[in-house]
Amino acid sequence: MIVNEQVAVDHGLKKDEYAKICELLKRNPNITELGIFSAMWNEHCSYKSSRLHLKKLPTKGKKVIQGPGENAGVIDIEDNDAIVFKIESHNHPSFIEPYQGAATGVGGIMRDVFTMGARPIANLNSIHFGSPQHKKTKNLLRGVVHGIGGYGNCMGVPTIAGQTSFDSSYNGNILVNAMTLGLVKKDKIFYSKAAGLNKPVIYVGSKTGRDGIHGASMASASFDEKIEEKKPTVQVGDPFTEKLLLEACLELMAGDSIIAIQDMGAAGLTSSSIEMASKGKLGIEINLNKVPCRETKMTPYEIMLSESQERMLIVLENGKEEQAKKIFDKWNLDFAVIGKTTNSKKIELYFDEEKVADIPVNTLVENSPMYDRKWKKTKLPKKNKIKKEDIRHLKMIDVLKKILANPNICSKEWIWQQYDHTVMGDTIQKPGGDAGVVRVHGTDKAVAACVDSSAVYCWAHPLTGGKQVVCESFRNLISVGAKPIAITNCLNFGSPENEENMGEFVECVQGIGEASEYLKFPVVSGNVSFYNQTKEEGIKPTPAIGGVGLIKDYKNMITMKFKEVDNLVLVIGKTEGHIDQSLFARTILNEKNGPPPEVNLFNEKNNGETLLKLIDNNLIKSAHDVSLGGIITAVAKMCIKGKKGITIKKPKYLINEIEYFFAEDQSRYIIEINKKDFKKVADMLNKNAVHFDELGTITENELYINDKTKVTIDELSTSNKSWLNNYMSK
Amino acid sequence: MKSSVITFPGSNCDRDMDVALKKFGFKNKMVWHADAELPKSDLVVLPGGFSYGDYLRCGSMASKSKIMQSVINFANSGGMVMGICNGFQILVETGLVPGVLLRNKYLEFICKNVFVKINDKKNKYFKNVDNEVLEFHIAHNEGNYFCTNDQLKEIQDNNQIAINYCDENGKIEDQFNPNGSLKNIAGIFNKEKNVLGMMPHPERMIDKSLSGEDGSLFFKNLINNLK
């Protein structure tokens, strides 16, 4: 095939990018080389629109062992233990083929983690669908949930937490973000940097097929009416093979024969070999005839661009081939020496004894395009004035029941019961709480993890929204008694070529950076997903933040369920009555404008750290952060979980009842304490200048505000639990 | 007491079972599916997971693996063999226990706590358990027990039903059946009651920080009964 500008454009490259390729090579590329460039230079692999801005994120800290740039981030959890974690998107494939798209998303992120030598110990996910009324939503939701479960359950890794939301901006472009945590010994972490000359390059895992060719390019384009034609670009997952690959890799890693290891994810053999060579400042020579293929007559182009799953590339020490092969034979996996490291600093590919590609590595990596895209700043919207007559007729309990049944608040049990969340025998906080918690096997330590996003806030004001998501992650970890350590981010946005979407990206990243810097909660890994749009319409900006924290003694973990009648309930943090962009404003008043709640980083840090001190002093019986739906929603959920009631006395504030109970001001928590500890708790809060309200007392089974405003917990529980079950069984 | 846990390719509860057995005093050995001989054991466990990916019928590939001939011989000579979840599916495929396990009635994987009523205590698995009802944990996609009418009559006549899904008070009704199993069957024995297959995972219920502690009751009792 003759390569020209048009062929390059068909590969998703821009005309000037093609000219740059010719200039760098000092000749025209052949088709295999063009395929390699298109795979490495697309948005998904090259981060060409985002790199400039991602550089500004804080990525260092005392506990950070490895920041962005590797397969996943690594943090120190003491005693020579480390946690490897990352979140990644699989949005486009999941919309085209929900089961396989979601399943391979989960498979891919687990591979990123065990590539580094860590055994996966927990999965999480953040999934976002169109309006429940949209005709595709139900099937997409079912397919995605089955896919996530199908892969994670078979792997035997518990899915311990997640987030699901519905918003019409996802009608034509759902989001599926998967996160994995793995446990590794600090001195047994594996990296992707090749080193040494003439070292054997090994291919292990599944055979290569024609599935997923151009997957990464597909993920870097917008959808249009031809979307169905893209089905063949979705990979097909085989969790069984991945389970074998996991065990075989960990067995090999127990020895000392691996120099570098890299999974074949997006852009398959292309990106894995190039990344290893690039990091090691080496060349790699591969004989493509040696690559195990599933189909006959595969061309070099197809072999290099296939995104078949469950494959790894390893650079081994010389002479260790036989020993390594034995392990892969035992697990019935392919093992092939396909090439060697060289000092050419080039990727050189041979097929049928002919050289089919010869590309300097730096042209693919360092010289890949980087754009400073135009972007538009979002002004802070003006506050709305809530009119008295709009809320006068509202009945508190009716509103609460409506909010508890809202698709974005309601119980997601239908989803997480389909995920094995207890396998491995260390899950001590299941899905449905503020964060999932797993013990570090055989120790007293536990790791907490959560995943959050607030697209509505980010859409209203990206800078504030970006900050808020990081803060929410911080709060969720503290609510279970964990000290927050670091985050991973999955940045889901529309087209970077659109100034508004690009502006949302830039300002969300800025907000994330500011909050994570202030809270000492650095970003250690992440992924950017642009072009989440159908035709001209982008999704609401949806950065998802995965947070990880440590509980030193798992017996001190906190849950959100109310524990004991007669205990006191307090609200930590000040309630100003911010209703704009709240669930209340959007769903009850149908008001979609206004600014999101303000984020005060000082309060966030101070309130959170003070709560951790209270927890350390064993003064907290239960805790829950206040987020969507405000104080009353948070309290109702604590009642439902604990099967207890509460008698509430609204503090004497200037703001009215509705504002007090439904406002979504930040930096707040609900806590339960024993009456006898009140003085100690109050003293500690006062000493640290943390505002608190006395909200009420725990009772048997009724949420009671006054004789006209009361409801049984059973009734609230029914409101909360029935929506999703009913929706999915219709 | 010596126990052996078989690891098939795709087993994923083998470690959890190892941890549980050791916690309650067993000297446990992990046995690879491709081995021919079982080590000397007082109890053999087929753990949960997705043996061979369960791409064919669940458990069918594993039932033909090399070690299984030794396991079958061991069972036929009266040895204690327990299959949990995928292990139950494998036992059914070998014919050591009657019936089949179909896909869950609602066609969905289900992971949650359930209550089971002990139907028969004249066996080494449940003898001396004080409780009538245990809180166990299930996590499966194919746990919908089914057998022919003749088989059902036979297992009822021989008292081969081990446990049934029920509520916390031991009431066995359709609404407490999580997967559509015939007669709410959660576990059954072979005729001689040395082989037990059950869907629930007692190994996930072995301390109070986990889903519950009734698994501890089960294992403590089991090792005492084997002494």
CSV table of N, CA and C in Angstrom, one decimal, chain A residues 22 72 83 136 150 153 176 189 244 253 348 392 401 429 437 444 518 533 547 621-622 698 701:
chain,number,residue,atom,x,y,z
A,22,CYS,N,7.4,12.7,8.1
A,22,CYS,CA,8.3,12.6,6.9
A,22,CYS,C,9.6,13.3,7.2
A,72,ALA,N,1.6,2.4,36.8
A,72,ALA,CA,0.7,2.9,37.9
A,72,ALA,C,1.5,3.6,38.9
A,83,ILE,N,1.4,0.2,48.1
A,83,ILE,CA,0.2,0.1,47.3
A,83,ILE,C,0.4,0.6,46.0
A,136,LYS,N,-31.3,3.9,25.5
A,136,LYS,CA,-30.1,3.0,25.6
A,136,LYS,C,-29.6,2.7,27.1
A,150,GLY,N,-18.2,-9.7,35.5
A,150,GLY,CA,-17.7,-10.9,34.7
A,150,GLY,C,-16.2,-11.0,34.8
A,153,ASN,N,-14.9,-10.7,39.0
A,153,ASN,CA,-15.3,-11.9,39.8
A,153,ASN,C,-14.5,-13.1,39.4
A,176,VAL,N,-17.0,4.8,31.7
A,176,VAL,CA,-16.6,3.6,32.5
A,176,VAL,C,-15.2,3.7,32.9
A,189,ILE,N,9.3,-4.1,43.6
A,189,ILE,CA,8.5,-3.4,42.6
A,189,ILE,C,9.1,-3.5,41.2
A,244,LEU,N,-4.5,-16.6,34.9
A,244,LEU,CA,-3.3,-17.4,34.8
A,244,LEU,C,-2.1,-16.5,34.6
A,253,MET,N,8.1,-13.2,39.0
A,253,MET,CA,8.7,-12.1,39.7
A,253,MET,C,9.3,-12.4,41.1
A,348,GLU,N,13.3,-1.7,15.4
A,348,GLU,CA,13.5,-2.3,14.2
A,348,GLU,C,12.7,-3.6,14.1
A,392,ARG,N,-42.2,27.5,50.1
A,392,ARG,CA,-43.2,27.5,51.2
A,392,ARG,C,-44.0,26.3,51.3
A,401,LYS,N,-37.8,12.1,50.8
A,401,LYS,CA,-38.1,10.8,50.2
A,401,LYS,C,-37.8,10.9,48.7
A,429,GLN,N,-14.9,-3.3,54.8
A,429,GLN,CA,-16.0,-2.3,54.6
A,429,GLN,C,-16.5,-2.5,53.1
A,437,VAL,N,-13.0,-0.7,52.3
A,437,VAL,CA,-11.8,-1.0,53.1
A,437,VAL,C,-11.4,-2.5,53.0
A,444,ASP,N,-2.3,-5.9,60.8
A,444,ASP,CA,-3.3,-5.1,61.4
A,444,ASP,C,-3.7,-3.9,60.6
A,518,TYR,N,-2.6,21.6,48.5
A,518,TYR,CA,-2.9,22.1,49.8
A,518,TYR,C,-3.1,21.0,50.8
A,533,GLN,N,-17.8,12.7,23.4
A,533,GLN,CA,-18.9,13.5,22.8
A,533,GLN,C,-19.5,12.8,21.6
A,547,GLY,N,-9.2,8.0,45.5
A,547,GLY,CA,-8.3,8.3,46.7
A,547,GLY,C,-8.0,7.0,47.4
A,621,LYS,N,-18.3,7.2,67.1
A,621,LYS,CA,-19.0,5.9,66.9
A,621,LYS,C,-19.4,5.6,65.5
A,622,SER,N,-19.7,6.7,64.8
A,622,SER,CA,-20.0,6.6,63.3
A,622,SER,C,-19.7,7.9,62.7
A,698,ILE,N,-29.9,9.9,68.8
A,698,ILE,CA,-30.3,8.7,68.1
A,698,ILE,C,-31.5,8.0,68.9
A,701,ASN,N,-36.5,4.2,65.8
A,701,ASN,CA,-36.8,3.9,64.4
A,701,ASN,C,-37.5,5.0,63.7
